PDB file of N, CA and C in Angstrom:
ATOM      1  N   MET A  83       0.839  -1.187   0.000  1.00 63.00           N
ATOM      2  CA  MET A  83       0.000   0.000   0.000  1.00 63.00           C
ATOM      3  C   MET A  83       0.879   1.243   0.000  1.00 63.00           C
ATOM      4  N   TYR A  84       0.438   2.259  -0.667  1.00 76.00           N
ATOM      5  CA  TYR A  84       1.259   3.446  -0.819  1.00 76.00           C
ATOM      6  C   TYR A  84       1.338   4.285   0.450  1.00 76.00           C
ATOM      7  N   LEU A  85       0.421   4.109   1.386  1.00 84.00           N
ATOM      8  CA  LEU A  85       0.446   4.866   2.641  1.00 84.00           C
ATOM      9  C   LEU A  85       0.674   3.913   3.811  1.00 84.00           C
ATOM     10  N   SER A  86       1.865   3.373   3.894  1.00 89.00           N
ATOM     11  CA  SER A  86       2.176   2.479   5.000  1.00 89.00           C
ATOM     12  C   SER A  86       2.405   3.302   6.269  1.00 89.00           C
ATOM     13  N   LYS A  87       2.497   2.616   7.385  1.00 90.00           N
ATOM     14  CA  LYS A  87       2.709   3.287   8.665  1.00 90.00           C
ATOM     15  C   LYS A  87       4.009   4.082   8.673  1.00 90.00           C
ATOM     16  N   GLU A  88       5.056   3.477   8.121  1.00 91.00           N
ATOM     17  CA  GLU A  88       6.370   4.128   8.096  1.00 91.00           C
ATOM     18  C   GLU A  88       6.354   5.364   7.191  1.00 91.00           C
ATOM     19  N   TYR A  89       5.651   5.263   6.062  1.00 90.00           N
ATOM     20  CA  TYR A  89       5.570   6.385   5.135  1.00 90.00           C
ATOM     21  C   TYR A  89       4.852   7.575   5.781  1.00 90.00           C
ATOM     22  N   LYS A  90       3.732   7.284   6.461  1.00 90.00           N
ATOM     23  CA  LYS A  90       2.996   8.350   7.151  1.00 90.00           C
ATOM     24  C   LYS A  90       3.834   8.959   8.262  1.00 90.00           C
ATOM     25  N   ALA A  91       4.543   8.106   9.010  1.00 90.00           N
ATOM     26  CA  ALA A  91       5.394   8.609  10.094  1.00 90.00           C
ATOM     27  C   ALA A  91       6.470   9.523   9.535  1.00 90.00           C
ATOM     28  N   GLY A  92       7.003   9.205   8.378  1.00 90.00           N
ATOM     29  CA  GLY A  92       8.004  10.061   7.743  1.00 90.00           C
ATOM     30  C   GLY A  92       7.434  11.415   7.342  1.00 90.00           C
ATOM     31  N   ILE A  93       6.218  11.404   6.814  1.00 90.00           N
ATOM     32  CA  ILE A  93       5.559  12.658   6.430  1.00 90.00           C
ATOM     33  C   ILE A  93       5.334  13.533   7.657  1.00 90.00           C
ATOM     34  N   PHE A  94       4.804  12.921   8.721  1.00 91.00           N
ATOM     35  CA  PHE A  94       4.539  13.695   9.936  1.00 91.00           C
ATOM     36  C   PHE A  94       5.832  14.171  10.590  1.00 91.00           C
ATOM     37  N   ALA A  95       6.879  13.363  10.527  1.00 91.00           N
ATOM     38  CA  ALA A  95       8.158  13.784  11.108  1.00 91.00           C
ATOM     39  C   ALA A  95       8.728  14.969  10.347  1.00 91.00           C
ATOM     40  N   GLU A  96       8.546  14.982   9.038  1.00 90.00           N
ATOM     41  CA  GLU A  96       9.103  16.065   8.222  1.00 90.00           C
ATOM     42  C   GLU A  96       8.322  17.370   8.379  1.00 90.00           C
ATOM     43  N   PHE A  97       7.004  17.295   8.374  1.00 89.00           N
ATOM     44  CA  PHE A  97       6.204  18.511   8.344  1.00 89.00           C
ATOM     45  C   PHE A  97       5.593  18.897   9.686  1.00 89.00           C
ATOM     46  N   ALA A  98       5.329  17.906  10.564  1.00 86.00           N
ATOM     47  CA  ALA A  98       4.668  18.207  11.832  1.00 86.00           C
ATOM     48  C   ALA A  98       5.651  18.322  12.987  1.00 86.00           C
ATOM     49  N   GLY A  99       6.910  17.982  12.748  1.00 84.00           N
ATOM     50  CA  GLY A  99       7.904  18.093  13.802  1.00 84.00           C
ATOM     51  C   GLY A  99       8.230  16.774  14.469  1.00 84.00           C
ATOM     52  N   ALA A 100       7.259  15.895  14.623  1.00 86.00           N
ATOM     53  CA  ALA A 100       7.477  14.583  15.231  1.00 86.00           C
ATOM     54  C   ALA A 100       6.520  13.580  14.598  1.00 86.00           C
ATOM     55  N   ALA A 101       6.934  12.329  14.549  1.00 84.00           N
ATOM     56  CA  ALA A 101       6.100  11.293  13.935  1.00 84.00           C
ATOM     57  C   ALA A 101       4.826  11.060  14.733  1.00 84.00           C
ATOM     58  N   GLU A 102       4.853  11.362  16.034  1.00 85.00           N
ATOM     59  CA  GLU A 102       3.675  11.153  16.874  1.00 85.00           C
ATOM     60  C   GLU A 102       2.677  12.310  16.785  1.00 85.00           C
ATOM     61  N   ASN A 103       3.063  13.409  16.186  1.00 84.00           N
ATOM     62  CA  ASN A 103       2.231  14.604  16.113  1.00 84.00           C
ATOM     63  C   ASN A 103       1.295  14.510  14.903  1.00 84.00           C
ATOM     64  N   THR A 104       0.403  13.540  14.925  1.00 86.00           N
ATOM     65  CA  THR A 104      -0.452  13.294  13.766  1.00 86.00           C
ATOM     66  C   THR A 104      -1.628  14.253  13.674  1.00 86.00           C
ATOM     67  N   GLY A 105      -1.892  15.022  14.696  1.00 88.00           N
ATOM     68  CA  GLY A 105      -3.044  15.910  14.685  1.00 88.00           C
ATOM     69  C   GLY A 105      -2.737  17.319  14.238  1.00 88.00           C
ATOM     70  N   SER A 106      -1.482  17.625  13.984  1.00 91.00           N
ATOM     71  CA  SER A 106      -1.140  18.995  13.603  1.00 91.00           C
ATOM     72  C   SER A 106      -1.673  19.307  12.206  1.00 91.00           C
ATOM     73  N   ALA A 107      -2.007  20.547  11.998  1.00 92.00           N
ATOM     74  CA  ALA A 107      -2.567  20.961  10.712  1.00 92.00           C
ATOM     75  C   ALA A 107      -1.538  20.798   9.596  1.00 92.00           C
ATOM     76  N   GLU A 108      -0.267  21.084   9.887  1.00 93.00           N
ATOM     77  CA  GLU A 108       0.771  20.964   8.866  1.00 93.00           C
ATOM     78  C   GLU A 108       0.929  19.512   8.412  1.00 93.00           C
ATOM     79  N   GLY A 109       0.917  18.599   9.357  1.00 93.00           N
ATOM     80  CA  GLY A 109       1.038  17.184   9.019  1.00 93.00           C
ATOM     81  C   GLY A 109      -0.145  16.684   8.220  1.00 93.00           C
ATOM     82  N   GLN A 110      -1.344  17.129   8.604  1.00 95.00           N
ATOM     83  CA  GLN A 110      -2.539  16.721   7.875  1.00 95.00           C
ATOM     84  C   GLN A 110      -2.529  17.270   6.450  1.00 95.00           C
ATOM     85  N   VAL A 111      -2.117  18.520   6.277  1.00 95.00           N
ATOM     86  CA  VAL A 111      -2.053  19.111   4.947  1.00 95.00           C
ATOM     87  C   VAL A 111      -1.047  18.352   4.088  1.00 95.00           C
ATOM     88  N   ALA A 112       0.098  17.995   4.661  1.00 94.00           N
ATOM     89  CA  ALA A 112       1.111  17.252   3.916  1.00 94.00           C
ATOM     90  C   ALA A 112       0.592  15.878   3.515  1.00 94.00           C
ATOM     91  N   LEU A 113      -0.093  15.201   4.426  1.00 94.00           N
ATOM     92  CA  LEU A 113      -0.644  13.888   4.118  1.00 94.00           C
ATOM     93  C   LEU A 113      -1.725  13.993   3.037  1.00 94.00           C
ATOM     94  N   PHE A 114      -2.585  14.982   3.143  1.00 96.00           N
ATOM     95  CA  PHE A 114      -3.606  15.187   2.114  1.00 96.00           C
ATOM     96  C   PHE A 114      -2.963  15.467   0.761  1.00 96.00           C
ATOM     97  N   THR A 115      -1.876  16.236   0.748  1.00 96.00           N
ATOM     98  CA  THR A 115      -1.207  16.563  -0.502  1.00 96.00           C
ATOM     99  C   THR A 115      -0.648  15.313  -1.161  1.00 96.00           C
ATOM    100  N   LYS A 116      -0.051  14.427  -0.391  1.00 94.00           N
ATOM    101  CA  LYS A 116       0.473  13.169  -0.937  1.00 94.00           C
ATOM    102  C   LYS A 116      -0.665  12.304  -1.471  1.00 94.00           C
ATOM    103  N   ARG A 117      -1.780  12.247  -0.733  1.00 95.00           N
ATOM    104  CA  ARG A 117      -2.923  11.458  -1.185  1.00 95.00           C
ATOM    105  C   ARG A 117      -3.536  12.050  -2.454  1.00 95.00           C
ATOM    106  N   ILE A 118      -3.578  13.374  -2.540  1.00 96.00           N
ATOM    107  CA  ILE A 118      -4.117  14.043  -3.725  1.00 96.00           C
ATOM    108  C   ILE A 118      -3.251  13.738  -4.937  1.00 96.00           C
ATOM    109  N   ALA A 119      -1.941  13.759  -4.765  1.00 95.00           N
ATOM    110  CA  ALA A 119      -1.037  13.442  -5.876  1.00 95.00           C
ATOM    111  C   ALA A 119      -1.241  12.006  -6.351  1.00 95.00           C
ATOM    112  N   HIS A 120      -1.415  11.089  -5.400  1.00 95.00           N
ATOM    113  CA  HIS A 120      -1.625   9.690  -5.759  1.00 95.00           C
ATOM    114  C   HIS A 120      -2.947   9.511  -6.513  1.00 95.00           C
ATOM    115  N   LEU A 121      -4.010  10.123  -6.031  1.00 96.00           N
ATOM    116  CA  LEU A 121      -5.302   9.991  -6.694  1.00 96.00           C
ATOM    117  C   LEU A 121      -5.305  10.656  -8.068  1.00 96.00           C
ATOM    118  N   THR A 122      -4.567  11.734  -8.214  1.00 96.00           N
ATOM    119  CA  THR A 122      -4.476  12.408  -9.509  1.00 96.00           C
ATOM    120  C   THR A 122      -3.825  11.497 -10.540  1.00 96.00           C
ATOM    121  N   GLU A 123      -2.750  10.816 -10.139  1.00 96.00           N
ATOM    122  CA  GLU A 123      -2.108   9.868 -11.047  1.00 96.00           C
ATOM    123  C   GLU A 123      -3.053   8.717 -11.401  1.00 96.00           C
ATOM    124  N   HIS A 124      -3.819   8.248 -10.443  1.00 96.00           N
ATOM    125  CA  HIS A 124      -4.788   7.180 -10.690  1.00 96.00           C
ATOM    126  C   HIS A 124      -5.841   7.630 -11.706  1.00 96.00           C
ATOM    127  N   LEU A 125      -6.302   8.868 -11.556  1.00 96.00           N
ATOM    128  CA  LEU A 125      -7.355   9.357 -12.450  1.00 96.00           C
ATOM    129  C   LEU A 125      -6.832   9.642 -13.854  1.00 96.00           C
ATOM    130  N   LYS A 126      -5.537   9.861 -14.004  1.00 97.00           N
ATOM    131  CA  LYS A 126      -4.984  10.029 -15.347  1.00 97.00           C
ATOM    132  C   LYS A 126      -5.080   8.724 -16.139  1.00 97.00           C
ATOM    133  N   LYS A 127      -4.972   7.600 -15.427  1.00 97.00           N
ATOM    134  CA  LYS A 127      -5.064   6.289 -16.080  1.00 97.00           C
ATOM    135  C   LYS A 127      -6.506   5.817 -16.187  1.00 97.00           C
ATOM    136  N   ASN A 128      -7.331   6.158 -15.202  1.00 96.00           N
ATOM    137  CA  ASN A 128      -8.716   5.681 -15.129  1.00 96.00           C
ATOM    138  C   ASN A 128      -9.666   6.870 -15.149  1.00 96.00           C
ATOM    139  N   ARG A 129      -9.929   7.377 -16.325  1.00 95.00           N
ATOM    140  CA  ARG A 129     -10.697   8.606 -16.454  1.00 95.00           C
ATOM    141  C   ARG A 129     -12.154   8.478 -16.012  1.00 95.00           C
ATOM    142  N   LYS A 130     -12.705   7.295 -16.067  1.00 96.00           N
ATOM    143  CA  LYS A 130     -14.130   7.136 -15.753  1.00 96.00           C
ATOM    144  C   LYS A 130     -14.380   6.664 -14.330  1.00 96.00           C
ATOM    145  N   ASP A 131     -13.398   6.750 -13.473  1.00 95.00           N
ATOM    146  CA  ASP A 131     -13.546   6.339 -12.079  1.00 95.00           C
ATOM    147  C   ASP A 131     -14.119   7.523 -11.294  1.00 95.00           C
ATOM    148  N   PHE A 132     -15.440   7.620 -11.291  1.00 97.00           N
ATOM    149  CA  PHE A 132     -16.099   8.788 -10.717  1.00 97.00           C
ATOM    150  C   PHE A 132     -16.094   8.783  -9.198  1.00 97.00           C
ATOM    151  N   ASN A 133     -16.039   7.605  -8.574  1.00 97.00           N
ATOM    152  CA  ASN A 133     -15.957   7.550  -7.120  1.00 97.00           C
ATOM    153  C   ASN A 133     -14.626   8.123  -6.630  1.00 97.00           C
ATOM    154  N   THR A 134     -13.561   7.791  -7.321  1.00 96.00           N
ATOM    155  CA  THR A 134     -12.255   8.343  -6.962  1.00 96.00           C
ATOM    156  C   THR A 134     -12.228   9.843  -7.232  1.00 96.00           C
ATOM    157  N   GLN A 135     -12.887  10.280  -8.280  1.00 97.00           N
ATOM    158  CA  GLN A 135     -12.945  11.700  -8.594  1.00 97.00           C
ATOM    159  C   GLN A 135     -13.647  12.472  -7.470  1.00 97.00           C
ATOM    160  N   ARG A 136     -14.713  11.910  -6.951  1.00 97.00           N
ATOM    161  CA  ARG A 136     -15.410  12.551  -5.835  1.00 97.00           C
ATOM    162  C   ARG A 136     -14.535  12.568  -4.585  1.00 97.00           C
ATOM    163  N   SER A 137     -13.850  11.474  -4.323  1.00 96.00           N
ATOM    164  CA  SER A 137     -12.950  11.415  -3.171  1.00 96.00           C
ATOM    165  C   SER A 137     -11.852  12.460  -3.292  1.00 96.00           C
ATOM    166  N   LEU A 138     -11.336  12.643  -4.488  1.00 97.00           N
ATOM    167  CA  LEU A 138     -10.307  13.647  -4.726  1.00 97.00           C
ATOM    168  C   LEU A 138     -10.837  15.049  -4.439  1.00 97.00           C
ATOM    169  N   GLN A 139     -12.049  15.323  -4.896  1.00 97.00           N
ATOM    170  CA  GLN A 139     -12.640  16.635  -4.658  1.00 97.00           C
ATOM    171  C   GLN A 139     -12.855  16.886  -3.169  1.00 97.00           C
ATOM    172  N   LYS A 140     -13.260  15.866  -2.429  1.00 97.00           N
ATOM    173  CA  LYS A 140     -13.458  16.008  -0.986  1.00 97.00           C
ATOM    174  C   LYS A 140     -12.126  16.256  -0.283  1.00 97.00           C
ATOM    175  N   LEU A 141     -11.071  15.569  -0.704  1.00 97.00           N
ATOM    176  CA  LEU A 141      -9.752  15.769  -0.107  1.00 97.00           C
ATOM    177  C   LEU A 141      -9.225  17.168  -0.366  1.00 97.00           C
ATOM    178  N   VAL A 142      -9.438  17.660  -1.572  1.00 96.00           N
ATOM    179  CA  VAL A 142      -8.992  19.013  -1.899  1.00 96.00           C
ATOM    180  C   VAL A 142      -9.730  20.029  -1.034  1.00 96.00           C
ATOM    181  N   GLY A 143     -11.016  19.808  -0.800  1.00 96.00           N
ATOM    182  CA  GLY A 143     -11.792  20.703   0.060  1.00 96.00           C
ATOM    183  C   GLY A 143     -11.319  20.663   1.501  1.00 96.00           C
ATOM    184  N   LYS A 144     -10.992  19.469   2.006  1.00 96.00           N
ATOM    185  CA  LYS A 144     -10.476  19.353   3.371  1.00 96.00           C
ATOM    186  C   LYS A 144      -9.139  20.067   3.509  1.00 96.00           C
ATOM    187  N   ARG A 145      -8.277  19.862   2.504  1.00 96.00           N
ATOM    188  CA  ARG A 145      -6.968  20.525   2.550  1.00 96.00           C
ATOM    189  C   ARG A 145      -7.132  22.039   2.502  1.00 96.00           C
ATOM    190  N   ARG A 146      -8.039  22.498   1.686  1.00 95.00           N
ATOM    191  CA  ARG A 146      -8.264  23.939   1.575  1.00 95.00           C
ATOM    192  C   ARG A 146      -8.769  24.524   2.897  1.00 95.00           C
ATOM    193  N   SER A 147      -9.660  23.798   3.578  1.00 95.00           N
ATOM    194  CA  SER A 147     -10.172  24.315   4.848  1.00 95.00           C
ATOM    195  C   SER A 147      -9.085  24.315   5.918  1.00 95.00           C
ATOM    196  N   LEU A 148      -8.219  23.320   5.926  1.00 95.00           N
ATOM    197  CA  LEU A 148      -7.104  23.318   6.876  1.00 95.00           C
ATOM    198  C   LEU A 148      -6.124  24.456   6.586  1.00 95.00           C
ATOM    199  N   LEU A 149      -5.901  24.712   5.306  1.00 95.00           N
ATOM    200  CA  LEU A 149      -5.018  25.829   4.947  1.00 95.00           C
ATOM    201  C   LEU A 149      -5.648  27.169   5.338  1.00 95.00           C
ATOM    202  N   ALA A 150      -6.960  27.282   5.202  1.00 95.00           N
ATOM    203  CA  ALA A 150      -7.643  28.505   5.622  1.00 95.00           C
ATOM    204  C   ALA A 150      -7.529  28.684   7.136  1.00 95.00           C
ATOM    205  N   TYR A 151      -7.629  27.590   7.881  1.00 95.00           N
ATOM    206  CA  TYR A 151      -7.455  27.644   9.332  1.00 95.00           C
ATOM    207  C   TYR A 151      -6.048  28.120   9.682  1.00 95.00           C
ATOM    208  N   LEU A 152      -5.043  27.552   9.022  1.00 94.00           N
ATOM    209  CA  LEU A 152      -3.662  27.970   9.291  1.00 94.00           C
ATOM    210  C   LEU A 152      -3.449  29.436   8.931  1.00 94.00           C
ATOM    211  N   TYR A 153      -4.079  29.878   7.845  1.00 95.00           N
ATOM    212  CA  TYR A 153      -3.943  31.271   7.417  1.00 95.00           C
ATOM    213  C   TYR A 153      -4.479  32.217   8.483  1.00 95.00           C
ATOM    214  N   LYS A 154      -5.640  31.853   9.069  1.00 95.00           N
ATOM    215  CA  LYS A 154      -6.238  32.698  10.102  1.00 95.00           C
ATOM    216  C   LYS A 154      -5.469  32.606  11.415  1.00 95.00           C
ATOM    217  N   LYS A 155      -4.997  31.417  11.748  1.00 95.00           N
ATOM    218  CA  LYS A 155      -4.373  31.178  13.046  1.00 95.00           C
ATOM    219  C   LYS A 155      -2.950  31.714  13.113  1.00 95.00           C
ATOM    220  N   ASP A 156      -2.113  31.359  12.133  1.00 93.00           N
ATOM    221  CA  ASP A 156      -0.711  31.753  12.154  1.00 93.00           C
ATOM    222  C   ASP A 156      -0.201  31.823  10.715  1.00 93.00           C
ATOM    223  N   ILE A 157      -0.045  33.030  10.201  1.00 93.00           N
ATOM    224  CA  ILE A 157       0.321  33.229   8.801  1.00 93.00           C
ATOM    225  C   ILE A 157       1.714  32.677   8.491  1.00 93.00           C
ATOM    226  N   ASN A 158       2.612  32.692   9.476  1.00 94.00           N
ATOM    227  CA  ASN A 158       3.969  32.188   9.232  1.00 94.00           C
ATOM    228  C   ASN A 158       3.976  30.669   9.046  1.00 94.00           C
ATOM    229  N   ARG A 159       3.171  29.950   9.828  1.00 93.00           N
ATOM    230  CA  ARG A 159       3.057  28.503   9.648  1.00 93.00           C
ATOM    231  C   ARG A 159       2.425  28.187   8.298  1.00 93.00           C
ATOM    232  N   TYR A 160       1.452  28.990   7.898  1.00 94.00           N
ATOM    233  CA  TYR A 160       0.800  28.814   6.600  1.00 94.00           C
ATOM    234  C   TYR A 160       1.807  28.984   5.470  1.00 94.00           C
ATOM    235  N   ARG A 161       2.590  30.047   5.518  1.00 94.00           N
ATOM    236  CA  ARG A 161       3.573  30.301   4.464  1.00 94.00           C
ATOM    237  C   ARG A 161       4.644  29.213   4.416  1.00 94.00           C
ATOM    238  N   ALA A 162       5.023  28.696   5.591  1.00 93.00           N
ATOM    239  CA  ALA A 162       6.038  27.647   5.636  1.00 93.00           C
ATOM    240  C   ALA A 162       5.539  26.355   4.992  1.00 93.00           C
ATOM    241  N   ILE A 163       4.296  25.995   5.268  1.00 94.00           N
ATOM    242  CA  ILE A 163       3.775  24.746   4.703  1.00 94.00           C
ATOM    243  C   ILE A 163       3.527  24.896   3.204  1.00 94.00           C
ATOM    244  N   ILE A 164       3.094  26.058   2.758  1.00 95.00           N
ATOM    245  CA  ILE A 164       2.894  26.304   1.333  1.00 95.00           C
ATOM    246  C   ILE A 164       4.229  26.183   0.592  1.00 95.00           C
ATOM    247  N   LYS A 165       5.258  26.782   1.158  1.00 94.00           N
ATOM    248  CA  LYS A 165       6.576  26.737   0.536  1.00 94.00           C
ATOM    249  C   LYS A 165       7.155  25.327   0.580  1.00 94.00           C
ATOM    250  N   GLY A 166       6.975  24.633   1.700  1.00 93.00           N
ATOM    251  CA  GLY A 166       7.520  23.293   1.846  1.00 93.00           C
ATOM    252  C   GLY A 166       6.905  22.271   0.910  1.00 93.00           C
ATOM    253  N   LEU A 167       5.623  22.428   0.635  1.00 94.00           N
ATOM    254  CA  LEU A 167       4.922  21.480  -0.246  1.00 94.00           C
ATOM    255  C   LEU A 167       4.877  21.939  -1.696  1.00 94.00           C
ATOM    256  N   GLY A 168       5.235  23.191  -1.946  1.00 94.00           N
ATOM    257  CA  GLY A 168       5.202  23.699  -3.319  1.00 94.00           C
ATOM    258  C   GLY A 168       3.797  23.962  -3.825  1.00 94.00           C
ATOM    259  N   LEU A 169       2.914  24.388  -2.926  1.00 93.00           N
ATOM    260  CA  LEU A 169       1.529  24.685  -3.306  1.00 93.00           C
ATOM    261  C   LEU A 169       1.384  26.161  -3.655  1.00 93.00           C
ATOM    262  N   ARG A 170       0.313  26.462  -4.392  1.00 91.00           N
ATOM    263  CA  ARG A 170       0.001  27.843  -4.687  1.00 91.00           C
ATOM    264  C   ARG A 170      -0.704  28.471  -3.508  1.00 91.00           C
ATOM    265  N   ASP A 171      -0.563  29.772  -3.378  1.00 89.00           N
ATOM    266  CA  ASP A 171      -1.245  30.512  -2.312  1.00 89.00           C
ATOM    267  C   ASP A 171      -2.672  30.774  -2.793  1.00 89.00           C
ATOM    268  N   ILE A 172      -3.627  29.992  -2.274  1.00 79.00           N
ATOM    269  CA  ILE A 172      -5.005  30.082  -2.767  1.00 79.00           C
ATOM    270  C   ILE A 172      -5.907  30.874  -1.859  1.00 79.00           C
ATOM    271  N   ILE A 173      -5.450  31.174  -0.665  1.00 75.00           N
ATOM    272  CA  ILE A 173      -6.270  31.917   0.294  1.00 75.00           C
ATOM    273  C   ILE A 173      -6.065  33.404   0.013  1.00 75.00           C
ATOM    274  N   LYS A 174      -7.153  34.074  -0.271  1.00 67.00           N
ATOM    275  CA  LYS A 174      -7.066  35.516  -0.558  1.00 67.00           C
ATOM    276  C   LYS A 174      -7.818  36.283   0.491  1.00 67.00           C
TER     277      LYS A 174
END
């Protein structure tokens, strides 16, 4: 599976500060970003997989709401995660 325990722990260690810090917004955004990239590649091969397309849209919405929370809560943490993941600044 592409999201093994060790892989998730690595993501959280890199972006959330510690592998045990699974509830941080930065770690969740990073995990959502990896899942979004994986689903995007899947949909390039399977264009008619509408259930996966809906799941992708829901994940993008969750990530966007977490980024909006970070933007309101601490702009420096928001800018750091945007830069670290290579995302566009979508919150205006």
